[in-house]
Amino acid sequence: MNILIFGPNGSGKGTQGAIVQKKYGVPHIETGVIFRQNISRGTELGKKAKAFIDRGELVPDDITIPMILNRLKEDDCKKGWLLDGFPRNLAQAQELWKALEKAKMKLDYVIEIDLAREIAKKRIMGRRLCKTDNNHPNNIYIDAIKPAEKNGKMVCRVCACEELTARADDQDEAAIDKRHNIYYDAKTGTVAAVNFFKARTKVVTVDGSTGVKEVSEELMKKLT
Ligand code: AMP
């Protein structure tokens, strides 16, 4: 089973990707994770990639494309893979498509989590972490998971813990915009990559504006 998953930052792609990975038992190949591992191990690849990642830019295609195409040739990928974070632009989509054709491999599913840009941004900026348990969902902009109120203070909606904090990088509006500029770019960015696949194969699109459970239910219904 060869699968691609697309979705903007804030769409819950990581969560849904983990569910899809479990369903099919294929390796979850996340470009960002590979880069971060290389950076922490101090490899040549990590050294080359670090400056781009720190600036919130894409690592150049001549580094990223061979890295991923080689990763797909490893033994654990024989039964398939779930690619997450690649392709991230049109050039990467074209190269992946060419490589798959050459290897006579097909894509079984291309998944797209559809979410409007303003909502994706609010999702990220409204996220609040509960000190007791980071998995308690709290978001000041999403009605279904709005923090509760106690004595005029905002508290965790699950455990009523009073320490709700925002992650610093979730509040970095410029960084969020930079990532979204790449994702929502329909000319050469990630949306262009999604459209490239839409013109060639079936793309399963799910509405990312509902909750985690609703999105995964819709996704599971559409995947066999
Ligand atoms: P992520 O964890 O997916 O947010 O990726 C972290 C960073 O790794 C991105 O901001 C990029 O700098 C880099 N990166 C991840 N995937 C790609 C890709 N397909 N092409 C180029 N750079 C990437």
mmCIF file of C-alpha atoms and ligand atoms in Angstrom:
data_model
loop_
_atom_site.group_PDB
_atom_site.id
_atom_site.type_symbol
_atom_site.label_atom_id
_atom_site.label_comp_id
_atom_site.label_asym_id
_atom_site.label_seq_id
_atom_site.Cartn_x
_atom_site.Cartn_y
_atom_site.Cartn_z
ATOM 1 C CA MET A 1 0.000 0.000 0.000
ATOM 2 C CA ASN A 2 1.618 3.262 -1.147
ATOM 3 C CA ILE A 3 0.029 6.354 0.345
ATOM 4 C CA LEU A 4 0.610 10.112 0.321
ATOM 5 C CA ILE A 5 -0.941 12.402 2.907
ATOM 6 C CA PHE A 6 -1.335 16.169 2.482
ATOM 7 C CA GLY A 7 -2.656 18.796 4.869
ATOM 8 C CA PRO A 8 -1.596 22.247 6.064
ATOM 9 C CA ASN A 9 0.033 22.861 9.409
ATOM 10 C CA GLY A 10 -2.889 22.948 11.848
ATOM 11 C CA SER A 11 -5.051 20.458 9.936
ATOM 12 C CA GLY A 12 -4.307 17.484 12.200
ATOM 13 C CA LYS A 13 -2.317 15.714 9.478
ATOM 14 C CA GLY A 14 0.101 14.185 12.002
ATOM 15 C CA THR A 15 -2.729 12.639 14.019
ATOM 16 C CA GLN A 16 -4.550 11.299 10.963
ATOM 17 C CA GLY A 17 -1.284 10.069 9.457
ATOM 18 C CA ALA A 18 -0.643 7.983 12.572
ATOM 19 C CA ILE A 19 -4.128 6.444 12.279
ATOM 20 C CA VAL A 20 -3.620 5.598 8.590
ATOM 21 C CA GLN A 21 -0.180 4.156 9.352
ATOM 22 C CA LYS A 22 -1.705 1.862 11.987
ATOM 23 C CA LYS A 23 -4.495 0.741 9.651
ATOM 24 C CA TYR A 24 -2.134 -0.421 6.909
ATOM 25 C CA GLY A 25 0.969 -1.265 8.946
ATOM 26 C CA VAL A 26 3.323 0.520 6.555
ATOM 27 C CA PRO A 27 6.269 2.717 7.612
ATOM 28 C CA HIS A 28 5.339 6.340 8.258
ATOM 29 C CA ILE A 29 7.999 8.330 6.433
ATOM 30 C CA GLU A 30 8.007 11.948 7.594
ATOM 31 C CA THR A 31 10.447 14.218 5.809
ATOM 32 C CA GLY A 32 10.666 16.640 8.748
ATOM 33 C CA VAL A 33 11.476 13.787 11.159
ATOM 34 C CA ILE A 34 14.260 12.485 8.883
ATOM 35 C CA PHE A 35 15.789 15.962 8.709
ATOM 36 C CA ARG A 36 15.574 16.453 12.478
ATOM 37 C CA GLN A 37 17.196 13.046 13.118
ATOM 38 C CA ASN A 38 20.033 13.948 10.767
ATOM 39 C CA ILE A 39 20.518 17.292 12.486
ATOM 40 C CA SER A 40 20.687 15.732 15.936
ATOM 41 C CA ARG A 41 23.142 13.073 14.713
ATOM 42 C CA GLY A 42 25.272 15.783 13.090
ATOM 43 C CA THR A 43 25.341 14.071 9.668
ATOM 44 C CA GLU A 44 26.398 15.853 6.461
ATOM 45 C CA LEU A 45 22.767 15.896 5.356
ATOM 46 C CA GLY A 46 21.738 17.401 8.683
ATOM 47 C CA LYS A 47 24.380 20.110 8.395
ATOM 48 C CA LYS A 48 23.212 21.031 4.898
ATOM 49 C CA ALA A 49 19.538 21.059 5.853
ATOM 50 C CA LYS A 50 19.748 22.913 9.172
ATOM 51 C CA ALA A 51 20.040 26.501 7.935
ATOM 52 C CA PHE A 52 17.024 26.130 5.656
ATOM 53 C CA ILE A 53 14.926 24.514 8.369
ATOM 54 C CA ASP A 54 15.890 27.207 10.879
ATOM 55 C CA ARG A 55 14.718 29.877 8.446
ATOM 56 C CA GLY A 56 11.434 28.031 7.838
ATOM 57 C CA GLU A 57 12.341 27.493 4.182
ATOM 58 C CA LEU A 58 12.168 24.281 2.216
ATOM 59 C CA VAL A 59 15.386 22.305 2.035
ATOM 60 C CA PRO A 60 16.471 22.454 -1.650
ATOM 61 C CA ASP A 61 15.041 19.805 -3.953
ATOM 62 C CA ASP A 62 18.464 18.450 -4.921
ATOM 63 C CA ILE A 63 18.912 17.362 -1.293
ATOM 64 C CA THR A 64 15.335 16.377 -0.448
ATOM 65 C CA ILE A 65 14.255 14.465 -3.557
ATOM 66 C CA PRO A 66 17.123 11.913 -3.660
ATOM 67 C CA MET A 67 16.914 11.501 0.115
ATOM 68 C CA ILE A 68 13.267 10.444 -0.092
ATOM 69 C CA LEU A 69 13.556 8.380 -3.280
ATOM 70 C CA ASN A 70 16.425 6.443 -1.664
ATOM 71 C CA ARG A 71 14.454 5.999 1.541
ATOM 72 C CA LEU A 72 11.648 4.355 -0.455
ATOM 73 C CA LYS A 73 14.103 1.744 -1.716
ATOM 74 C CA GLU A 74 14.896 0.490 1.786
ATOM 75 C CA ASP A 75 13.749 -2.966 2.879
ATOM 76 C CA ASP A 76 10.978 -1.849 5.214
ATOM 77 C CA CYS A 77 9.265 -0.130 2.249
ATOM 78 C CA LYS A 78 8.848 -3.330 0.230
ATOM 79 C CA LYS A 79 5.238 -3.706 1.369
ATOM 80 C CA GLY A 80 4.480 -0.038 0.980
ATOM 81 C CA TRP A 81 4.801 3.307 2.723
ATOM 82 C CA LEU A 82 2.992 6.352 3.954
ATOM 83 C CA LEU A 83 4.747 9.526 2.855
ATOM 84 C CA ASP A 84 4.080 12.584 5.006
ATOM 85 C CA GLY A 85 5.657 15.967 4.260
ATOM 86 C CA PHE A 86 6.713 14.965 0.759
ATOM 87 C CA PRO A 87 6.037 16.069 -1.921
ATOM 88 C CA ARG A 88 5.833 19.625 -0.652
ATOM 89 C CA ASN A 89 6.029 21.377 -3.994
ATOM 90 C CA LEU A 90 5.261 20.767 -7.657
ATOM 91 C CA ALA A 91 8.826 19.794 -8.618
ATOM 92 C CA GLN A 92 8.913 17.117 -5.899
ATOM 93 C CA ALA A 93 5.525 15.779 -7.068
ATOM 94 C CA GLN A 94 6.756 15.515 -10.658
ATOM 95 C CA GLU A 95 9.948 13.730 -9.617
ATOM 96 C CA LEU A 96 8.097 11.297 -7.370
ATOM 97 C CA TRP A 97 5.631 10.521 -10.135
ATOM 98 C CA LYS A 98 8.478 9.888 -12.595
ATOM 99 C CA ALA A 99 10.321 7.652 -10.124
ATOM 100 C CA LEU A 100 7.178 5.630 -9.405
ATOM 101 C CA GLU A 101 6.474 5.157 -13.110
ATOM 102 C CA LYS A 102 10.049 4.039 -13.659
ATOM 103 C CA ALA A 103 9.799 1.528 -10.808
ATOM 104 C CA LYS A 104 6.345 0.447 -12.079
ATOM 105 C CA MET A 105 4.879 1.327 -8.709
ATOM 106 C CA LYS A 106 1.488 2.878 -8.195
ATOM 107 C CA LEU A 107 -0.053 5.145 -5.601
ATOM 108 C CA ASP A 108 -2.915 3.428 -3.791
ATOM 109 C CA TYR A 109 -4.155 6.512 -1.994
ATOM 110 C CA VAL A 110 -3.488 10.207 -2.068
ATOM 111 C CA ILE A 111 -5.138 11.772 0.978
ATOM 112 C CA GLU A 112 -5.822 15.480 1.307
ATOM 113 C CA ILE A 113 -7.048 17.082 4.519
ATOM 114 C CA ASP A 114 -8.821 20.170 3.318
ATOM 115 C CA LEU A 115 -8.802 23.199 5.620
ATOM 116 C CA ALA A 116 -9.179 26.904 4.912
ATOM 117 C CA ARG A 117 -6.082 28.935 5.659
ATOM 118 C CA GLU A 118 -7.665 31.223 8.286
ATOM 119 C CA ILE A 119 -8.998 28.216 10.203
ATOM 120 C CA ALA A 120 -5.640 26.427 10.069
ATOM 121 C CA LYS A 121 -3.976 29.523 11.516
ATOM 122 C CA LYS A 122 -6.542 29.910 14.297
ATOM 123 C CA ARG A 123 -6.164 26.234 15.146
ATOM 124 C CA ILE A 124 -2.449 26.713 15.727
ATOM 125 C CA MET A 125 -2.654 30.062 17.509
ATOM 126 C CA GLY A 126 -5.618 29.074 19.683
ATOM 127 C CA ARG A 127 -4.047 25.859 20.980
ATOM 128 C CA ARG A 128 -3.540 25.810 24.750
ATOM 129 C CA LEU A 129 -1.606 23.178 26.653
ATOM 130 C CA CYS A 130 -2.784 21.840 29.972
ATOM 131 C CA LYS A 131 -0.025 21.338 32.510
ATOM 132 C CA THR A 132 -1.554 18.096 33.812
ATOM 133 C CA ASP A 133 -1.854 16.437 30.398
ATOM 134 C CA ASN A 134 -0.792 17.849 27.034
ATOM 135 C CA ASN A 135 -3.344 15.630 25.349
ATOM 136 C CA HIS A 136 -6.279 17.419 26.937
ATOM 137 C CA PRO A 137 -7.588 19.349 23.939
ATOM 138 C CA ASN A 138 -8.088 23.066 24.557
ATOM 139 C CA ASN A 139 -8.391 25.728 21.890
ATOM 140 C CA ILE A 140 -9.661 29.234 22.499
ATOM 141 C CA TYR A 141 -10.886 29.504 18.878
ATOM 142 C CA ILE A 142 -12.686 26.166 18.535
ATOM 143 C CA ASP A 143 -16.080 26.078 20.227
ATOM 144 C CA ALA A 144 -16.120 22.281 20.686
ATOM 145 C CA ILE A 145 -12.900 22.332 22.699
ATOM 146 C CA LYS A 146 -12.943 25.789 24.253
ATOM 147 C CA PRO A 147 -11.341 25.889 27.712
ATOM 148 C CA ALA A 148 -13.814 26.029 30.599
ATOM 149 C CA GLU A 149 -14.129 28.950 32.981
ATOM 150 C CA LYS A 150 -13.765 28.932 36.756
ATOM 151 C CA ASN A 151 -14.031 32.076 38.858
ATOM 152 C CA GLY A 152 -13.519 34.154 35.741
ATOM 153 C CA LYS A 153 -10.349 32.244 34.849
ATOM 154 C CA MET A 154 -9.717 30.038 31.841
ATOM 155 C CA VAL A 155 -9.179 26.401 32.921
ATOM 156 C CA CYS A 156 -8.641 23.065 31.154
ATOM 157 C CA ARG A 157 -11.947 21.781 29.831
ATOM 158 C CA VAL A 158 -11.019 18.188 30.794
ATOM 159 C CA CYS A 159 -9.431 18.405 34.244
ATOM 160 C CA ALA A 160 -10.089 22.041 35.258
ATOM 161 C CA CYS A 161 -6.343 22.565 35.728
ATOM 162 C CA GLU A 162 -5.658 26.302 35.927
ATOM 163 C CA GLU A 163 -2.342 26.229 34.104
ATOM 164 C CA LEU A 164 -3.100 26.560 30.439
ATOM 165 C CA THR A 165 -0.238 27.810 28.314
ATOM 166 C CA ALA A 166 0.452 28.530 24.661
ATOM 167 C CA ARG A 167 3.529 27.063 22.963
ATOM 168 C CA ALA A 168 5.871 29.869 21.866
ATOM 169 C CA ASP A 169 6.166 28.570 18.288
ATOM 170 C CA ASP A 170 2.368 28.380 18.050
ATOM 171 C CA GLN A 171 2.294 32.149 18.629
ATOM 172 C CA ASP A 172 4.909 32.981 15.987
ATOM 173 C CA GLU A 173 2.549 34.389 13.397
ATOM 174 C CA ALA A 174 5.286 35.131 10.860
ATOM 175 C CA ALA A 175 6.541 31.526 10.997
ATOM 176 C CA ILE A 176 2.991 30.180 10.616
ATOM 177 C CA ASP A 177 2.391 32.463 7.630
ATOM 178 C CA LYS A 178 5.654 31.387 6.017
ATOM 179 C CA ARG A 179 4.700 27.700 6.226
ATOM 180 C CA HIS A 180 1.183 28.405 4.998
ATOM 181 C CA ASN A 181 2.541 30.478 2.093
ATOM 182 C CA ILE A 182 4.347 27.356 0.920
ATOM 183 C CA TYR A 183 1.384 25.026 1.523
ATOM 184 C CA TYR A 184 -1.390 27.122 -0.050
ATOM 185 C CA ASP A 185 0.670 28.143 -3.097
ATOM 186 C CA ALA A 186 -1.342 26.737 -6.005
ATOM 187 C CA LYS A 187 1.309 27.636 -8.597
ATOM 188 C CA THR A 188 4.397 25.792 -7.389
ATOM 189 C CA GLY A 189 3.763 24.916 -3.726
ATOM 190 C CA THR A 190 2.024 22.070 -1.942
ATOM 191 C CA VAL A 191 -1.465 22.799 -3.284
ATOM 192 C CA ALA A 192 0.091 22.681 -6.772
ATOM 193 C CA ALA A 193 1.460 19.231 -5.885
ATOM 194 C CA VAL A 194 -2.006 18.083 -4.729
ATOM 195 C CA ASN A 195 -3.520 19.380 -7.983
ATOM 196 C CA PHE A 196 -0.837 17.538 -9.941
ATOM 197 C CA PHE A 197 -2.059 14.266 -8.404
ATOM 198 C CA LYS A 198 -5.722 15.228 -8.836
ATOM 199 C CA ALA A 199 -5.103 15.429 -12.585
ATOM 200 C CA ARG A 200 -3.546 11.943 -12.645
ATOM 201 C CA THR A 201 -5.099 9.770 -9.969
ATOM 202 C CA LYS A 202 -7.892 9.670 -7.430
ATOM 203 C CA VAL A 203 -7.366 11.934 -4.445
ATOM 204 C CA VAL A 204 -9.364 11.224 -1.273
ATOM 205 C CA THR A 205 -10.278 14.606 0.199
ATOM 206 C CA VAL A 206 -11.622 14.894 3.743
ATOM 207 C CA ASP A 207 -13.000 17.960 5.472
ATOM 208 C CA GLY A 208 -10.479 18.943 8.138
ATOM 209 C CA SER A 209 -12.674 21.533 9.820
ATOM 210 C CA THR A 210 -14.443 19.064 12.129
ATOM 211 C CA GLY A 211 -12.938 17.237 15.142
ATOM 212 C CA VAL A 212 -10.191 14.582 15.148
ATOM 213 C CA LYS A 213 -12.771 11.790 15.537
ATOM 214 C CA GLU A 214 -15.021 13.058 12.722
ATOM 215 C CA VAL A 215 -12.080 13.501 10.343
ATOM 216 C CA SER A 216 -10.760 10.002 11.024
ATOM 217 C CA GLU A 217 -14.259 8.500 10.643
ATOM 218 C CA GLU A 218 -14.703 10.199 7.283
ATOM 219 C CA LEU A 219 -11.250 9.096 6.237
ATOM 220 C CA MET A 220 -11.776 5.466 7.287
ATOM 221 C CA LYS A 221 -15.074 5.392 5.358
ATOM 222 C CA LYS A 222 -13.295 6.558 2.225
ATOM 223 C CA LEU A 223 -10.326 4.180 2.547
ATOM 224 C CA THR A 224 -11.019 0.468 2.109
HETATM 225 P P1 AMP B 1 7.856 19.429 9.185
HETATM 226 O O1 AMP B 1 8.267 18.644 10.391
HETATM 227 O O2 AMP B 1 7.133 18.592 8.184
HETATM 228 O O3 AMP B 1 7.144 20.652 9.521
HETATM 229 O O4 AMP B 1 9.221 19.872 8.454
HETATM 230 C C1 AMP B 1 10.169 20.670 9.105
HETATM 231 C C2 AMP B 1 11.047 21.372 8.084
HETATM 232 O O5 AMP B 1 11.758 20.415 7.292
HETATM 233 C C3 AMP B 1 10.306 22.221 7.058
HETATM 234 O O6 AMP B 1 9.981 23.490 7.553
HETATM 235 C C4 AMP B 1 11.323 22.276 5.921
HETATM 236 O O7 AMP B 1 12.359 23.183 6.213
HETATM 237 C C5 AMP B 1 11.894 20.878 5.962
HETATM 238 N N1 AMP B 1 11.129 19.976 5.067
HETATM 239 C C6 AMP B 1 10.228 19.035 5.427
HETATM 240 N N2 AMP B 1 9.727 18.402 4.346
HETATM 241 C C7 AMP B 1 10.320 18.967 3.268
HETATM 242 C C8 AMP B 1 10.228 18.771 1.870
HETATM 243 N N3 AMP B 1 9.424 17.847 1.331
HETATM 244 N N4 AMP B 1 11.001 19.536 1.073
HETATM 245 C C9 AMP B 1 11.846 20.453 1.565
HETATM 246 N N5 AMP B 1 11.966 20.704 2.880
HETATM 247 C C10 AMP B 1 11.229 19.973 3.735
#
